[in-house]
Coordinates of N, CA, C and O in Angstrom, one line a residue:
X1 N -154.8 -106.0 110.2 CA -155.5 -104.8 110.3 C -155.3 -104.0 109.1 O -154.1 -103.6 108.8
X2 N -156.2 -103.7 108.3 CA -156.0 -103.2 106.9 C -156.8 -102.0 107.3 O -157.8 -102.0 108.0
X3 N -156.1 -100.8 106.6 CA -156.3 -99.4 106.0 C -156.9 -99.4 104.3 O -156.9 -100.2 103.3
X4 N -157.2 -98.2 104.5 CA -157.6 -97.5 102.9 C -156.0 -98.0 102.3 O -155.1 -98.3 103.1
X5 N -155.9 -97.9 100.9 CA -154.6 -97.9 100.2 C -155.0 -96.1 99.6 O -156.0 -95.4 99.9
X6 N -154.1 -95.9 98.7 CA -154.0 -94.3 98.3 C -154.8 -94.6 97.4 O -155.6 -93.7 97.1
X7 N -155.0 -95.5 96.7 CA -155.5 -95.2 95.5 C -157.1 -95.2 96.0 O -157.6 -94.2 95.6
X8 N -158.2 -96.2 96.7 CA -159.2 -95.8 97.3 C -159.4 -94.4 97.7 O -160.4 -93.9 97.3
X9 N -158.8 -93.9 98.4 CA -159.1 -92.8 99.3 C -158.7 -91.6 98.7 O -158.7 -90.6 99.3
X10 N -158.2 -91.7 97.1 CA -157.9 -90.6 96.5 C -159.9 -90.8 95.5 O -160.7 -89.9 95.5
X11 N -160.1 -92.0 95.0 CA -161.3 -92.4 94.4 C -162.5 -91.8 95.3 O -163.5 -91.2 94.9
X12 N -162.1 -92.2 96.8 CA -163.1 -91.4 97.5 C -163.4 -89.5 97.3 O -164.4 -88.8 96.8
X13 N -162.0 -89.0 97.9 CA -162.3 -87.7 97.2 C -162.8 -87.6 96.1 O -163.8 -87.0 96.2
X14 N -162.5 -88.0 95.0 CA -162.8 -87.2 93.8 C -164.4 -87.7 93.8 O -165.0 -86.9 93.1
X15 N -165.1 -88.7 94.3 CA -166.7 -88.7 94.3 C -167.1 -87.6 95.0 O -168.3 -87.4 94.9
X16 N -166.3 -86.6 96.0 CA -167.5 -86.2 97.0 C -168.5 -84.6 95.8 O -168.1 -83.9 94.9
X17 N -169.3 -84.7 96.2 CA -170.8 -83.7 95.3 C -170.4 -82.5 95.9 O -170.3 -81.5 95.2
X18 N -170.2 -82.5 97.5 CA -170.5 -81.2 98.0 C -168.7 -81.3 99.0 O -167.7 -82.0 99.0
X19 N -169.3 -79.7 99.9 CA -167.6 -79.6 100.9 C -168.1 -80.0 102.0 O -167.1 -80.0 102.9
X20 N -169.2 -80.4 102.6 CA -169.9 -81.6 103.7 C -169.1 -82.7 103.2 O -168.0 -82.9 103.7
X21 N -169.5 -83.1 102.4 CA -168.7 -84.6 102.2 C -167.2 -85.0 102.1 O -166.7 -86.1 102.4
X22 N -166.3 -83.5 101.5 CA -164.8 -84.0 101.4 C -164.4 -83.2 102.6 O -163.3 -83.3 103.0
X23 N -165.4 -82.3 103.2 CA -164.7 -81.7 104.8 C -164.9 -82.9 105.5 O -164.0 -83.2 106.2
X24 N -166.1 -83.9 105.7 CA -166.5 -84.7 106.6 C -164.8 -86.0 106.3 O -164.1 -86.6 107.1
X25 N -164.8 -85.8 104.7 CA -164.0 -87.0 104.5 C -162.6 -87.1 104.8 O -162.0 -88.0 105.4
X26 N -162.2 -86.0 104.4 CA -161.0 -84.7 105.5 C -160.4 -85.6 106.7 O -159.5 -86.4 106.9
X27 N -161.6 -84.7 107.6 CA -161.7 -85.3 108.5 C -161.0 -86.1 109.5 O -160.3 -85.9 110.5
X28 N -162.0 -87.7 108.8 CA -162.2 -89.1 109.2 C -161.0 -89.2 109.1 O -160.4 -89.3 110.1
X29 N -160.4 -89.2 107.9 CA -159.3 -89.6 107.0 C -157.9 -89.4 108.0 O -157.1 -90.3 108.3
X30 N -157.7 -87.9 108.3 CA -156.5 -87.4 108.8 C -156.6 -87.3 110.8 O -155.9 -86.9 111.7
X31 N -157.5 -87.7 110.8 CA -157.3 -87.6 112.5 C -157.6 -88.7 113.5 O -157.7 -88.7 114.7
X32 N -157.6 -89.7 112.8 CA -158.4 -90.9 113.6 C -158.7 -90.8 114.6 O -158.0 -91.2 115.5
X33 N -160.0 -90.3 114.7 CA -161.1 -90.3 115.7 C -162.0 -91.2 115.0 O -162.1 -91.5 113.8
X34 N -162.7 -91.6 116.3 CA -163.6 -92.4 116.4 C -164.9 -91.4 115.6 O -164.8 -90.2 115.6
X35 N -166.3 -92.2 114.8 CA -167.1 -91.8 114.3 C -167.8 -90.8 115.2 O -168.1 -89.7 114.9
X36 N -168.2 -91.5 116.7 CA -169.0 -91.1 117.6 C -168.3 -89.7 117.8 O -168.9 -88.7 117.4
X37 N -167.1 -89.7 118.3 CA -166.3 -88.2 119.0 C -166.4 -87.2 117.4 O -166.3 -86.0 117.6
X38 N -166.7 -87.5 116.1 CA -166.9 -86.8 115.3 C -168.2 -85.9 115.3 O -168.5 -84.7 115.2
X39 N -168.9 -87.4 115.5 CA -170.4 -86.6 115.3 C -170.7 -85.5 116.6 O -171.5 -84.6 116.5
X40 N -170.0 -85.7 117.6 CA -170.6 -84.6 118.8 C -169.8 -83.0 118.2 O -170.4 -82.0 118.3
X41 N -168.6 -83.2 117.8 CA -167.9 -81.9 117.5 C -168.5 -80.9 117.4 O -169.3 -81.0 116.5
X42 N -168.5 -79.7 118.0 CA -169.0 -78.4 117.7 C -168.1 -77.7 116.7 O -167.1 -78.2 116.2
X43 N -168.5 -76.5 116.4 CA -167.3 -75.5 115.7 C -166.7 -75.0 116.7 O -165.6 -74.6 116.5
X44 N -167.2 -74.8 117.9 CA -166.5 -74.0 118.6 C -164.9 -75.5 119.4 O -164.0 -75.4 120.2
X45 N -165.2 -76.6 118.6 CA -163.8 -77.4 119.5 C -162.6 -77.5 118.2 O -161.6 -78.2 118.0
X46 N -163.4 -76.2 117.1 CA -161.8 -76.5 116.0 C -161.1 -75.5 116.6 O -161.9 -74.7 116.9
X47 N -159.6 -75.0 117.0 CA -158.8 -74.4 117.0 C -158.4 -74.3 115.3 O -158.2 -75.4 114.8
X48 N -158.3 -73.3 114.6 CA -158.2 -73.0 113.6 C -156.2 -73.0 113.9 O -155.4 -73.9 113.7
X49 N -156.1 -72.0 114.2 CA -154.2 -71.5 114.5 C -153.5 -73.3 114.0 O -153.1 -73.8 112.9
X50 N -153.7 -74.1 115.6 CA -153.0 -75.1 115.4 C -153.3 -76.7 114.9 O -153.0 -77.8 115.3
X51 N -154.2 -75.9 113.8 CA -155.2 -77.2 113.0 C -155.7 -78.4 113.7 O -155.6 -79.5 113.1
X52 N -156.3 -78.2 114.9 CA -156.5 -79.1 115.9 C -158.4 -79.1 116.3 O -159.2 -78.3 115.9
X53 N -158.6 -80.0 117.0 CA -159.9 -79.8 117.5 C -159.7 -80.7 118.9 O -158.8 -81.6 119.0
X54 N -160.7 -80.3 119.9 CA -160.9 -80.9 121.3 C -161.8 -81.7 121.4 O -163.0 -81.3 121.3
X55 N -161.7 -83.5 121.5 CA -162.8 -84.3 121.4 C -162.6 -84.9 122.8 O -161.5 -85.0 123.4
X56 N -163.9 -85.3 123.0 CA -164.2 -85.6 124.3 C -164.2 -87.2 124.7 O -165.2 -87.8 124.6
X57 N -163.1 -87.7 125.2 CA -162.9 -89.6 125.1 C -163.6 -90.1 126.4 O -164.1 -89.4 127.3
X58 N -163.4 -91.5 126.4 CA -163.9 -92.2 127.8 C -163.8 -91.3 128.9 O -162.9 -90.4 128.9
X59 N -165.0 -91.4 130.1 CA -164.4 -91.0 130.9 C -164.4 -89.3 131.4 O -164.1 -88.8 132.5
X60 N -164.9 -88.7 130.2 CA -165.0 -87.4 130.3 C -164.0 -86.7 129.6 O -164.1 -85.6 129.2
X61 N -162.6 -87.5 129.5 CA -161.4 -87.2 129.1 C -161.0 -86.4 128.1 O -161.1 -87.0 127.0
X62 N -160.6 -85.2 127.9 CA -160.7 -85.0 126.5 C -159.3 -84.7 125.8 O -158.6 -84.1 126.6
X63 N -158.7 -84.8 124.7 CA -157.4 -84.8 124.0 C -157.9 -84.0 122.9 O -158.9 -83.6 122.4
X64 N -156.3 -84.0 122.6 CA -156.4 -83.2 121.2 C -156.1 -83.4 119.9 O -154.9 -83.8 119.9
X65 N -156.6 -83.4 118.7 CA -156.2 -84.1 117.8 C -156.0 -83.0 116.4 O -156.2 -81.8 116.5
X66 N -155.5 -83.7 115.5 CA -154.8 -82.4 114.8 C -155.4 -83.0 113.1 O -156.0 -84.0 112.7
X67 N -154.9 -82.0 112.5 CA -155.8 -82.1 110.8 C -154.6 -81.5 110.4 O -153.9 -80.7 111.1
X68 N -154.4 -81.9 109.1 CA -153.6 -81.5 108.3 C -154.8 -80.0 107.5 O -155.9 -79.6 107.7
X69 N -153.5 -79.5 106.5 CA -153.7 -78.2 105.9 C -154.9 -78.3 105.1 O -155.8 -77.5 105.1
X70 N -154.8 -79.4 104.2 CA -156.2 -79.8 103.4 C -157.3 -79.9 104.0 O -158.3 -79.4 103.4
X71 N -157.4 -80.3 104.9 CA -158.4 -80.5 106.0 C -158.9 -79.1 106.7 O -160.1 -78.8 106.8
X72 N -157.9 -78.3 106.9 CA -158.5 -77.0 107.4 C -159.3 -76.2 106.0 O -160.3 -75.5 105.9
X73 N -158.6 -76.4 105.1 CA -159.1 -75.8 103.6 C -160.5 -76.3 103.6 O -161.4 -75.5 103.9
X74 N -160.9 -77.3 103.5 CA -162.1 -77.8 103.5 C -163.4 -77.8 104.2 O -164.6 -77.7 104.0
X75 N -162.2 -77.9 105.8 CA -163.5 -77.1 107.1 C -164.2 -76.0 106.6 O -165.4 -76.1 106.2
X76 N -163.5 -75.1 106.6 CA -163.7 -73.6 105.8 C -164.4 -73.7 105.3 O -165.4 -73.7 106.0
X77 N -164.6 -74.2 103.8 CA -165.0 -74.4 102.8 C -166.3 -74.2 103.0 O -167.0 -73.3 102.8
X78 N -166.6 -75.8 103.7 CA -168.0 -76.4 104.0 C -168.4 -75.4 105.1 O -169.5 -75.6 105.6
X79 N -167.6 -74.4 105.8 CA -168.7 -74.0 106.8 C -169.3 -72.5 106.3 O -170.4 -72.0 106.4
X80 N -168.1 -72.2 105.6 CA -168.4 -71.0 105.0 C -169.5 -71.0 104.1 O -170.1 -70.0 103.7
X81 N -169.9 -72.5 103.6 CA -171.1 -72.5 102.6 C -172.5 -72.7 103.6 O -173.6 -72.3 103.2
X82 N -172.3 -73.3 104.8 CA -173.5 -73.1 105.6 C -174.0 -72.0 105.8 O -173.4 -70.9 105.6
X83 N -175.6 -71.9 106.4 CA -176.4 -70.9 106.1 C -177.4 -71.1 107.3 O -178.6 -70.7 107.2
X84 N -176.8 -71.8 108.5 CA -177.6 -71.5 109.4 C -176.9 -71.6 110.9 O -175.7 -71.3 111.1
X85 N -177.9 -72.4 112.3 CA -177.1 -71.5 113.5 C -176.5 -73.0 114.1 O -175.8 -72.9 115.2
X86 N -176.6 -73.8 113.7 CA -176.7 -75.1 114.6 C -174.9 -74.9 114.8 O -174.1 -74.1 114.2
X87 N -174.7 -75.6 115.6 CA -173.2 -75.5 116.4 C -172.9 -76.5 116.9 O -172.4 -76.6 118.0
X88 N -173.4 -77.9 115.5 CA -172.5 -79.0 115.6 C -171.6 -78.7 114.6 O -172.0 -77.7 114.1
X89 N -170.4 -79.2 114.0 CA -169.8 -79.3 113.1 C -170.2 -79.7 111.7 O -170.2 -78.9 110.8
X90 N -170.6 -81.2 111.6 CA -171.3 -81.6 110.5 C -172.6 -81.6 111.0 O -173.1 -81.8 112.1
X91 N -173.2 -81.3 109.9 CA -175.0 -81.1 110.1 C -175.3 -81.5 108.8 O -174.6 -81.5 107.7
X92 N -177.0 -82.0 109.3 CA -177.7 -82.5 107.6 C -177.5 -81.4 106.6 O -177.2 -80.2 106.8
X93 N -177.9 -82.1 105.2 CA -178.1 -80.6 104.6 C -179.9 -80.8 104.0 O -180.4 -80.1 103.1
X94 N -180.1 -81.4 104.4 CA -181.9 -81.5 104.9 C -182.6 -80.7 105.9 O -182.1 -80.7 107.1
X95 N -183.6 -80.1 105.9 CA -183.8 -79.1 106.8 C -185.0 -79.8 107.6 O -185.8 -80.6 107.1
X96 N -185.1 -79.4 108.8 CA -184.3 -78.6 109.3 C -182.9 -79.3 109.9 O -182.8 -80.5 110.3
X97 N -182.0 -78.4 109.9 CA -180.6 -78.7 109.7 C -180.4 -78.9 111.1 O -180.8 -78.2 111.9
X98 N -179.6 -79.9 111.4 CA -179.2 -80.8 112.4 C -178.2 -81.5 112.5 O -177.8 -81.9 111.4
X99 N -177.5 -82.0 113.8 CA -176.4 -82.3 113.8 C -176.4 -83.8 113.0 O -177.2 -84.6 113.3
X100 N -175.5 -84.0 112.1 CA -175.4 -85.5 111.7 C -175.5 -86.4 112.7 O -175.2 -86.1 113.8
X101 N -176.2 -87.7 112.2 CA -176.0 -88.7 113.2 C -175.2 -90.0 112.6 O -175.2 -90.4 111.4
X102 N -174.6 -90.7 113.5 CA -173.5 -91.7 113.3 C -174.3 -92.7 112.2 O -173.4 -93.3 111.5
X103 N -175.6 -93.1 111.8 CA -175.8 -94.1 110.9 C -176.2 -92.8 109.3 O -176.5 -93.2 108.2
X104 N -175.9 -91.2 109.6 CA -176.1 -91.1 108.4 C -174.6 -90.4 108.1 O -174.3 -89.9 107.0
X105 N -173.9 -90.4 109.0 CA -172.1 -90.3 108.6 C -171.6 -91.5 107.6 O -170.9 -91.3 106.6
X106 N -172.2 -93.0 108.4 CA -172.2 -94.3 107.5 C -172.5 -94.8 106.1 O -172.2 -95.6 105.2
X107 N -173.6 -93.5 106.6 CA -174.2 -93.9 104.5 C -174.2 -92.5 103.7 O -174.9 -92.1 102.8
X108 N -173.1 -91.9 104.5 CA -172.7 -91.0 103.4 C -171.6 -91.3 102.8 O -171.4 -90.7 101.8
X109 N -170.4 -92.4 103.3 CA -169.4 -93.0 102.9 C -169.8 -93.8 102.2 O -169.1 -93.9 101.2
X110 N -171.0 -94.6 102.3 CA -171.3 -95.6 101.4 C -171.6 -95.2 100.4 O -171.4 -96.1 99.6
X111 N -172.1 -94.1 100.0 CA -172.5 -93.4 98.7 C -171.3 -92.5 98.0 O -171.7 -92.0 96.9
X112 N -170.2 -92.3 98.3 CA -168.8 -91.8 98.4 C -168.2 -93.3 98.1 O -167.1 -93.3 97.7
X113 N -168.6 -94.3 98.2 CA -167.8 -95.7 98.1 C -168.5 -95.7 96.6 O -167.8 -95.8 95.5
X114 N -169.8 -95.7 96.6 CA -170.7 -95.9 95.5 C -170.1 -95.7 94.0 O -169.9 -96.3 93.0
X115 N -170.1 -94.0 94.6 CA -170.2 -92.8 93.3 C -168.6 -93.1 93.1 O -168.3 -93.0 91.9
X116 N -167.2 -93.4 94.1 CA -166.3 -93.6 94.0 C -165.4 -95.0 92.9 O -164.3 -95.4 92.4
X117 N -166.8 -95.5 93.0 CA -166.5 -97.1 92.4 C -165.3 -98.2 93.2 O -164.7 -99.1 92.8
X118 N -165.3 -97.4 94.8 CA -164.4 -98.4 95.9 C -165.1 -99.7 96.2 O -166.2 -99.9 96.8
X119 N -164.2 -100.9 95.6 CA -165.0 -102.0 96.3 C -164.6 -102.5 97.7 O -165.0 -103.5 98.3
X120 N -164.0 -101.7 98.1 CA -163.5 -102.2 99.8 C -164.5 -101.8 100.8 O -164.8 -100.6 100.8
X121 N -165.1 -102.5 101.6 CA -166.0 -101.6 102.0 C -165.3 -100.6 103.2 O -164.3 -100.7 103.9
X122 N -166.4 -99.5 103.1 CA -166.1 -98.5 103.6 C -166.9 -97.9 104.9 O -168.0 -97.4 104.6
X123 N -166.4 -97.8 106.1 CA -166.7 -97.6 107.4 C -166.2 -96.9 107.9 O -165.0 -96.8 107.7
X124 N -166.9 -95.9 108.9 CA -165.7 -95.0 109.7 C -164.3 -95.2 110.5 O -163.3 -94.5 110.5
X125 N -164.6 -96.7 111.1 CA -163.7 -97.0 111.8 C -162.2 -97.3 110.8 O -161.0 -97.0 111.0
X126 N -163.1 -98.1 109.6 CA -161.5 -98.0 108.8 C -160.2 -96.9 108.7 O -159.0 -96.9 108.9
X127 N -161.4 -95.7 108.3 CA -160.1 -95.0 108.3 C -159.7 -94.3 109.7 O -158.9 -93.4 109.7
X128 N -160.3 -94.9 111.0 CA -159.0 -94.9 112.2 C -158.1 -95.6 112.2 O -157.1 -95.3 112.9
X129 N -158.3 -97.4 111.2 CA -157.3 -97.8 111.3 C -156.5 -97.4 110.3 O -155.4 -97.4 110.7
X130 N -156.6 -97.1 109.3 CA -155.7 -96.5 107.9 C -154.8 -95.1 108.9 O -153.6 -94.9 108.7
X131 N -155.6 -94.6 109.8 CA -154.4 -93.5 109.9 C -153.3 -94.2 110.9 O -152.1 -93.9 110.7
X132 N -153.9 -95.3 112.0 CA -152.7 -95.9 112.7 C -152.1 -96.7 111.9 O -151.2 -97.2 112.6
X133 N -152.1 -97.2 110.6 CA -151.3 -97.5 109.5 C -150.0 -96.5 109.5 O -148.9 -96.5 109.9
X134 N -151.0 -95.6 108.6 CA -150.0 -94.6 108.3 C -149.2 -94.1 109.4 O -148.2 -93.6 108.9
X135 N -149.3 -94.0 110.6 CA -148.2 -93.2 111.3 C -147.0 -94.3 111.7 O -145.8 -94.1 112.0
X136 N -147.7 -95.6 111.5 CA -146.8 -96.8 111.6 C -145.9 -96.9 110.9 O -144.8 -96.8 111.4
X137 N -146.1 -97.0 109.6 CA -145.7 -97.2 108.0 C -144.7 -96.0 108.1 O -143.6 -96.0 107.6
X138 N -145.1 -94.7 109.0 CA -144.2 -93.7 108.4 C -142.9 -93.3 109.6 O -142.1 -92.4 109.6
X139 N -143.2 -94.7 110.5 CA -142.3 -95.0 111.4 C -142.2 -94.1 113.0 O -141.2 -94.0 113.7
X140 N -144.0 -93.4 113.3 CA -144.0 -93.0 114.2 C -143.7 -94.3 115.4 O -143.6 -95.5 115.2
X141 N -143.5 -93.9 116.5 CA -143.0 -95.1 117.8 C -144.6 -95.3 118.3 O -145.3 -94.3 118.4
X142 N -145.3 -96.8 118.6 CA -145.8 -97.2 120.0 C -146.5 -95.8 120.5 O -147.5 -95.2 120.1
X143 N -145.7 -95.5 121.4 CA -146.1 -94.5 122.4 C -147.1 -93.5 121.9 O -148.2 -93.3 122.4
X144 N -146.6 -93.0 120.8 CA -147.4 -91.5 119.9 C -148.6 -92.1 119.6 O -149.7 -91.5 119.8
X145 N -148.4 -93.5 119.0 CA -149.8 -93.4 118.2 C -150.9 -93.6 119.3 O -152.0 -93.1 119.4
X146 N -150.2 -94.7 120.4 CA -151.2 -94.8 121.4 C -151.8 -93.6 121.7 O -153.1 -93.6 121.7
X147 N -150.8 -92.2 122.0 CA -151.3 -90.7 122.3 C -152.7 -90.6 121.3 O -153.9 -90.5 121.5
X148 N -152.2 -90.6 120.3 CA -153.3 -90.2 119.1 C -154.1 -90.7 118.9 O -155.0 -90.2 118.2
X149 N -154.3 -91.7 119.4 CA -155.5 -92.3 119.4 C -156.8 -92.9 120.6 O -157.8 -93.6 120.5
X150 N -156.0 -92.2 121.8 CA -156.2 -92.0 123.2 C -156.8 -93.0 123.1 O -158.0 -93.2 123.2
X151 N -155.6 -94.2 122.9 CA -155.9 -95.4 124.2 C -155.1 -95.4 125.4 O -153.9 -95.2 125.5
X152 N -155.9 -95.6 126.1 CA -155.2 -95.8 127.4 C -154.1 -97.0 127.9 O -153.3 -96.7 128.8
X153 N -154.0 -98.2 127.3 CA -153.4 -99.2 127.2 C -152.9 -99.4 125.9 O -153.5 -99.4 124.9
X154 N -151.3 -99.8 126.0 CA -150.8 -99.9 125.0 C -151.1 -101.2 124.4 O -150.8 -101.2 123.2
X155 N -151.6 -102.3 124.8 CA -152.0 -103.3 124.1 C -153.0 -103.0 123.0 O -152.9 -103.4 121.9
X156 N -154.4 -102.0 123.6 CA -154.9 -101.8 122.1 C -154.6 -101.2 121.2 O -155.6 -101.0 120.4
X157 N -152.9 -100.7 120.8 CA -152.7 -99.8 119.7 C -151.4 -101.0 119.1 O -151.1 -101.0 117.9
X158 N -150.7 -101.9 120.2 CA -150.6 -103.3 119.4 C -150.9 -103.9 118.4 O -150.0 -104.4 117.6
X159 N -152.4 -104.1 118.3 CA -153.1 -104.4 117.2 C -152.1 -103.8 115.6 O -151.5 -104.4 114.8
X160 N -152.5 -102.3 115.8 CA -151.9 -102.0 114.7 C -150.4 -102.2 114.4 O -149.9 -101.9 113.4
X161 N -149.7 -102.8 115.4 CA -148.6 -103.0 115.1 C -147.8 -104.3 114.2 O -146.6 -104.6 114.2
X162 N -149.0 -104.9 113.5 CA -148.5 -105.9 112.3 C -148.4 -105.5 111.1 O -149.3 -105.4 110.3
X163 N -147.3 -105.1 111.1 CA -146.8 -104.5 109.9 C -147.3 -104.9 108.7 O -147.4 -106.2 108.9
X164 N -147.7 -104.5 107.5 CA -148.2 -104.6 106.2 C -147.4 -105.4 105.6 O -146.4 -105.8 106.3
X165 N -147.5 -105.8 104.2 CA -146.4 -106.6 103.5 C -145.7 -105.9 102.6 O -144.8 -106.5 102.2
X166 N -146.0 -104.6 102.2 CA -144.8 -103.6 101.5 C -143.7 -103.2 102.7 O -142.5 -103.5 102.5
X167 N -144.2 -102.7 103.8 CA -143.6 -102.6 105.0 C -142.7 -103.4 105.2 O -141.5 -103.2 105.0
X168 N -143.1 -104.3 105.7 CA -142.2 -105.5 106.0 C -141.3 -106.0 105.2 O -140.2 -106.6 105.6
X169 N -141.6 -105.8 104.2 CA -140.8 -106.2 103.2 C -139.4 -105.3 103.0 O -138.4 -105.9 102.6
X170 N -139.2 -103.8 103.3 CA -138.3 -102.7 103.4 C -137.7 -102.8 104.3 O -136.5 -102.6 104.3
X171 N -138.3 -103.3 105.6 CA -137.5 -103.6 106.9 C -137.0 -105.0 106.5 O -135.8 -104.8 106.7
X172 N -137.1 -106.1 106.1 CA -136.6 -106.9 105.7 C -135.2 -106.7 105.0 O -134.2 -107.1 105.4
X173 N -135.2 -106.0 104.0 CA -133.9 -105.7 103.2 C -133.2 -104.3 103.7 O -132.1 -103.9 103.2
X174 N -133.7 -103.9 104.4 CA -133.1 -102.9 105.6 C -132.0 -103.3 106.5 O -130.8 -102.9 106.4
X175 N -132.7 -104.5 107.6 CA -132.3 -104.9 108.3 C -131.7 -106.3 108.3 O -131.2 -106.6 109.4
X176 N -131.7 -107.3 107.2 CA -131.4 -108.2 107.1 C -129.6 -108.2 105.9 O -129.1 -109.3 105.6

């Protein structure tokens, strides 16, 4: 299960044109949510205070997921540059302005992969797995990431549990 490495996802930032693109990229990047639970977001499910937003999972279910500081800078950013009434979160910047939809979330990363000169390809889902990387990598437990990533069964946050080969390699001379 492979993630972004830093040096991609720093290449990605520095292509984005507009604060739609590095708020959207923000985002993806720091909360691993699914593409779909992105695209429904309103403004009204950011909690600003506790850098969080309310997304709606299987089921009706809804959890809470959180953004780092950069990510709230950027929310801002891009909303404060909008200029009309829609009360999705990301919206076209084609008029009339409307809520993004999940195949043009896709090929806005593709053009951010483009302009970035990333040759890995680049999908929303990756970076849900790049963040269950990182909370792995950074030695969160099982249990949390499962939370964060509202599966209901710990077998599908398993998956992410084959450690990388830098990783493995530190627990190796760690523990051996």
């Amino acid at each position: 299960m492979n993630g972004y490495v830093s040096e991609d996802v720093i290449h990605l930032k520095i292509s984005c044109h507009s604060s739609r693109e590095r708020a959207l990229l923000e985002f993806l990047y720091c909360t691993g949510c699914r593409v779909g639970k992105i695209q429904k977001l309103n403004n009204e499910d950011i909690n600003w205070e506790s850098c969080s937003a309310i997304v709606n999972g299987k089921g009706s279910k809804q959890r809470e997921v959180y953004f780092t500081t950069e990510c709230k800078v950027w929310l801002k950013i891009y909303l404060e540059n909008r200029h009309d009434s829609c009360k999705a979160l990301f919206v076209t910047e084609t008029q009339p302005t409307r809520r993004m939809t999940i195949p043009t979330i896709r090929w806005s990363l593709k053009i951010l992969a483009i302009r970035g000169k990333v040759v890995v390809n680049i999908y929303p889902h990756r970076f849900r797995q790049t963040y269950a990387c990182h909370l792995l990598d950074n030695g969160a437990p099982l249990e949390f990431i499962q939370g964060m990533l509202g599966h209901e069964k710990a077998s599908n946050t398993q998956i992410y549990a084959q450690l990388r080969g830098e990783r493995r390699r530190e627990l190796y001379r760690r523990y051996f």
